[in-house]
Amino acid sequence: MLHEMLDRYMRPPAVSARLTPLDNATVQMFEARFTFGFIREDIYAYVKYPSDDRYYTLRAAQQRVPIELRIMKKSMGEFYHHLDKDQLTALRHLNPVAAELSDTYRRLDRLRKFAAHAKSGVYGIVSQMDSVSDGEDTLETLSLTSTHLVEILVDGAMHAHPNLFAGALAKTYVADMCSILPNFRTF
């Protein structure tokens, strides 16, 4: 199903229609699923083959996590807000995943301001990565947890509402969505 949805996303729009707020949220959730997949791959690539180049890729990926989680949380809220009662009922099985994702976001939120600050550079989140107290999750653990939770949540929503995702993706085109990407420095 994921490949079919990606194919719809990559093709020029089949339907000439304006995107509704639900369509926008649906497409943004779909995009988040791939963004977090790339972040996960960057983290695992460093673990499997550590190198200086991959180290900086790992750190960049981890700096993106709080920013992307904030975007995902907003898209997810918008998505749930525009669903009717029956559609929400079909997603009830994902509530524990959404709750765990919100908890992960809360734990990462204190790091968000460092990642979003224009002048933070490597002195933002990177400077706090190794300074965690006993019992506190590391940034690496929270990053991997969030990538898996986003993938589970979006895949579950796609399986629960394939027509909703297919319809939204048929109305959009990659270039159209790139023009509305938020500026991460405005968070």
JSON list of N, CA and C in Angstrom, two decimals, residues 44-73:
[
{"chain": "A", "resi": 44, "resn": "TYR", "atom": "N", "xyz": [20.62, 4.58, 11.96]},
{"chain": "A", "resi": 44, "resn": "TYR", "atom": "CA", "xyz": [21.08, 3.20, 11.84]},
{"chain": "A", "resi": 44, "resn": "TYR", "atom": "C", "xyz": [22.34, 3.09, 10.98]},
{"chain": "A", "resi": 45, "resn": "ALA", "atom": "N", "xyz": [22.49, 3.95, 9.98]},
{"chain": "A", "resi": 45, "resn": "ALA", "atom": "CA", "xyz": [23.70, 3.91, 9.14]},
{"chain": "A", "resi": 45, "resn": "ALA", "atom": "C", "xyz": [24.93, 4.22, 9.98]},
{"chain": "A", "resi": 46, "resn": "TYR", "atom": "N", "xyz": [24.81, 5.17, 10.90]},
{"chain": "A", "resi": 46, "resn": "TYR", "atom": "CA", "xyz": [25.95, 5.49, 11.76]},
{"chain": "A", "resi": 46, "resn": "TYR", "atom": "C", "xyz": [26.27, 4.34, 12.71]},
{"chain": "A", "resi": 47, "resn": "VAL", "atom": "N", "xyz": [25.22, 3.73, 13.27]},
{"chain": "A", "resi": 47, "resn": "VAL", "atom": "CA", "xyz": [25.43, 2.62, 14.20]},
{"chain": "A", "resi": 47, "resn": "VAL", "atom": "C", "xyz": [26.11, 1.45, 13.49]},
{"chain": "A", "resi": 48, "resn": "LYS", "atom": "N", "xyz": [25.70, 1.19, 12.27]},
{"chain": "A", "resi": 48, "resn": "LYS", "atom": "CA", "xyz": [26.25, 0.05, 11.53]},
{"chain": "A", "resi": 48, "resn": "LYS", "atom": "C", "xyz": [27.66, 0.33, 11.00]},
{"chain": "A", "resi": 49, "resn": "TYR", "atom": "N", "xyz": [27.87, 1.53, 10.46]},
{"chain": "A", "resi": 49, "resn": "TYR", "atom": "CA", "xyz": [29.17, 1.90, 9.88]},
{"chain": "A", "resi": 49, "resn": "TYR", "atom": "C", "xyz": [29.59, 3.27, 10.40]},
{"chain": "A", "resi": 50, "resn": "PRO", "atom": "N", "xyz": [30.12, 3.34, 11.62]},
{"chain": "A", "resi": 50, "resn": "PRO", "atom": "CA", "xyz": [30.51, 4.65, 12.15]},
{"chain": "A", "resi": 50, "resn": "PRO", "atom": "C", "xyz": [31.64, 5.28, 11.34]},
{"chain": "A", "resi": 51, "resn": "SER", "atom": "N", "xyz": [31.50, 6.55, 11.07]},
{"chain": "A", "resi": 51, "resn": "SER", "atom": "CA", "xyz": [32.55, 7.31, 10.39]},
{"chain": "A", "resi": 51, "resn": "SER", "atom": "C", "xyz": [32.32, 8.78, 10.72]},
{"chain": "A", "resi": 52, "resn": "ASP", "atom": "N", "xyz": [33.33, 9.60, 10.43]},
{"chain": "A", "resi": 52, "resn": "ASP", "atom": "CA", "xyz": [33.18, 11.03, 10.71]},
{"chain": "A", "resi": 52, "resn": "ASP", "atom": "C", "xyz": [32.03, 11.63, 9.91]},
{"chain": "A", "resi": 53, "resn": "ASP", "atom": "N", "xyz": [31.94, 11.27, 8.63]},
{"chain": "A", "resi": 53, "resn": "ASP", "atom": "CA", "xyz": [30.86, 11.82, 7.80]},
{"chain": "A", "resi": 53, "resn": "ASP", "atom": "C", "xyz": [29.50, 11.41, 8.33]},
{"chain": "A", "resi": 54, "resn": "ARG", "atom": "N", "xyz": [29.36, 10.15, 8.68]},
{"chain": "A", "resi": 54, "resn": "ARG", "atom": "CA", "xyz": [28.07, 9.67, 9.19]},
{"chain": "A", "resi": 54, "resn": "ARG", "atom": "C", "xyz": [27.76, 10.25, 10.57]},
{"chain": "A", "resi": 55, "resn": "TYR", "atom": "N", "xyz": [28.79, 10.59, 11.33]},
{"chain": "A", "resi": 55, "resn": "TYR", "atom": "CA", "xyz": [28.58, 11.20, 12.63]},
{"chain": "A", "resi": 55, "resn": "TYR", "atom": "C", "xyz": [27.83, 12.53, 12.46]},
{"chain": "A", "resi": 56, "resn": "TYR", "atom": "N", "xyz": [28.27, 13.34, 11.52]},
{"chain": "A", "resi": 56, "resn": "TYR", "atom": "CA", "xyz": [27.61, 14.63, 11.31]},
{"chain": "A", "resi": 56, "resn": "TYR", "atom": "C", "xyz": [26.23, 14.46, 10.70]},
{"chain": "A", "resi": 57, "resn": "THR", "atom": "N", "xyz": [26.05, 13.44, 9.88]},
{"chain": "A", "resi": 57, "resn": "THR", "atom": "CA", "xyz": [24.72, 13.13, 9.35]},
{"chain": "A", "resi": 57, "resn": "THR", "atom": "C", "xyz": [23.80, 12.71, 10.49]},
{"chain": "A", "resi": 58, "resn": "LEU", "atom": "N", "xyz": [24.32, 11.90, 11.40]},
{"chain": "A", "resi": 58, "resn": "LEU", "atom": "CA", "xyz": [23.56, 11.47, 12.58]},
{"chain": "A", "resi": 58, "resn": "LEU", "atom": "C", "xyz": [23.13, 12.67, 13.41]},
{"chain": "A", "resi": 59, "resn": "ARG", "atom": "N", "xyz": [24.06, 13.56, 13.68]},
{"chain": "A", "resi": 59, "resn": "ARG", "atom": "CA", "xyz": [23.74, 14.73, 14.51]},
{"chain": "A", "resi": 59, "resn": "ARG", "atom": "C", "xyz": [22.72, 15.64, 13.81]},
{"chain": "A", "resi": 60, "resn": "ALA", "atom": "N", "xyz": [22.84, 15.80, 12.51]},
{"chain": "A", "resi": 60, "resn": "ALA", "atom": "CA", "xyz": [21.86, 16.61, 11.77]},
{"chain": "A", "resi": 60, "resn": "ALA", "atom": "C", "xyz": [20.49, 15.96, 11.82]},
{"chain": "A", "resi": 61, "resn": "ALA", "atom": "N", "xyz": [20.45, 14.65, 11.68]},
{"chain": "A", "resi": 61, "resn": "ALA", "atom": "CA", "xyz": [19.17, 13.93, 11.75]},
{"chain": "A", "resi": 61, "resn": "ALA", "atom": "C", "xyz": [18.53, 14.11, 13.11]},
{"chain": "A", "resi": 62, "resn": "GLN", "atom": "N", "xyz": [19.33, 14.03, 14.16]},
{"chain": "A", "resi": 62, "resn": "GLN", "atom": "CA", "xyz": [18.79, 14.18, 15.50]},
{"chain": "A", "resi": 62, "resn": "GLN", "atom": "C", "xyz": [18.35, 15.60, 15.79]},
{"chain": "A", "resi": 63, "resn": "GLN", "atom": "N", "xyz": [18.96, 16.57, 15.17]},
{"chain": "A", "resi": 63, "resn": "GLN", "atom": "CA", "xyz": [18.50, 17.94, 15.34]},
{"chain": "A", "resi": 63, "resn": "GLN", "atom": "C", "xyz": [17.16, 18.15, 14.64]},
{"chain": "A", "resi": 64, "resn": "ARG", "atom": "N", "xyz": [16.91, 17.39, 13.58]},
{"chain": "A", "resi": 64, "resn": "ARG", "atom": "CA", "xyz": [15.63, 17.54, 12.86]},
{"chain": "A", "resi": 64, "resn": "ARG", "atom": "C", "xyz": [14.46, 16.93, 13.62]},
{"chain": "A", "resi": 65, "resn": "VAL", "atom": "N", "xyz": [14.72, 15.96, 14.49]},
{"chain": "A", "resi": 65, "resn": "VAL", "atom": "CA", "xyz": [13.63, 15.22, 15.13]},
{"chain": "A", "resi": 65, "resn": "VAL", "atom": "C", "xyz": [12.66, 16.13, 15.88]},
{"chain": "A", "resi": 66, "resn": "PRO", "atom": "N", "xyz": [13.10, 17.01, 16.81]},
{"chain": "A", "resi": 66, "resn": "PRO", "atom": "CA", "xyz": [12.12, 17.85, 17.51]},
{"chain": "A", "resi": 66, "resn": "PRO", "atom": "C", "xyz": [11.33, 18.77, 16.58]},
{"chain": "A", "resi": 67, "resn": "ILE", "atom": "N", "xyz": [12.00, 19.26, 15.55]},
{"chain": "A", "resi": 67, "resn": "ILE", "atom": "CA", "xyz": [11.32, 20.15, 14.59]},
{"chain": "A", "resi": 67, "resn": "ILE", "atom": "C", "xyz": [10.26, 19.37, 13.82]},
{"chain": "A", "resi": 68, "resn": "GLU", "atom": "N", "xyz": [10.65, 18.22, 13.29]},
{"chain": "A", "resi": 68, "resn": "GLU", "atom": "CA", "xyz": [9.71, 17.40, 12.52]},
{"chain": "A", "resi": 68, "resn": "GLU", "atom": "C", "xyz": [8.58, 16.86, 13.39]},
{"chain": "A", "resi": 69, "resn": "LEU", "atom": "N", "xyz": [8.88, 16.55, 14.65]},
{"chain": "A", "resi": 69, "resn": "LEU", "atom": "CA", "xyz": [7.82, 16.08, 15.54]},
{"chain": "A", "resi": 69, "resn": "LEU", "atom": "C", "xyz": [6.79, 17.16, 15.80]},
{"chain": "A", "resi": 70, "resn": "ARG", "atom": "N", "xyz": [7.25, 18.40, 15.90]},
{"chain": "A", "resi": 70, "resn": "ARG", "atom": "CA", "xyz": [6.31, 19.51, 16.11]},
{"chain": "A", "resi": 70, "resn": "ARG", "atom": "C", "xyz": [5.40, 19.66, 14.88]},
{"chain": "A", "resi": 71, "resn": "ILE", "atom": "N", "xyz": [5.96, 19.57, 13.70]},
{"chain": "A", "resi": 71, "resn": "ILE", "atom": "CA", "xyz": [5.17, 19.63, 12.48]},
{"chain": "A", "resi": 71, "resn": "ILE", "atom": "C", "xyz": [4.19, 18.47, 12.42]},
{"chain": "A", "resi": 72, "resn": "MET", "atom": "N", "xyz": [4.67, 17.26, 12.76]},
{"chain": "A", "resi": 72, "resn": "MET", "atom": "CA", "xyz": [3.82, 16.07, 12.74]},
{"chain": "A", "resi": 72, "resn": "MET", "atom": "C", "xyz": [2.68, 16.20, 13.75]},
{"chain": "A", "resi": 73, "resn": "LYS", "atom": "N", "xyz": [2.99, 16.71, 14.92]},
{"chain": "A", "resi": 73, "resn": "LYS", "atom": "CA", "xyz": [1.95, 16.86, 15.95]},
{"chain": "A", "resi": 73, "resn": "LYS", "atom": "C", "xyz": [0.86, 17.82, 15.47]}
]
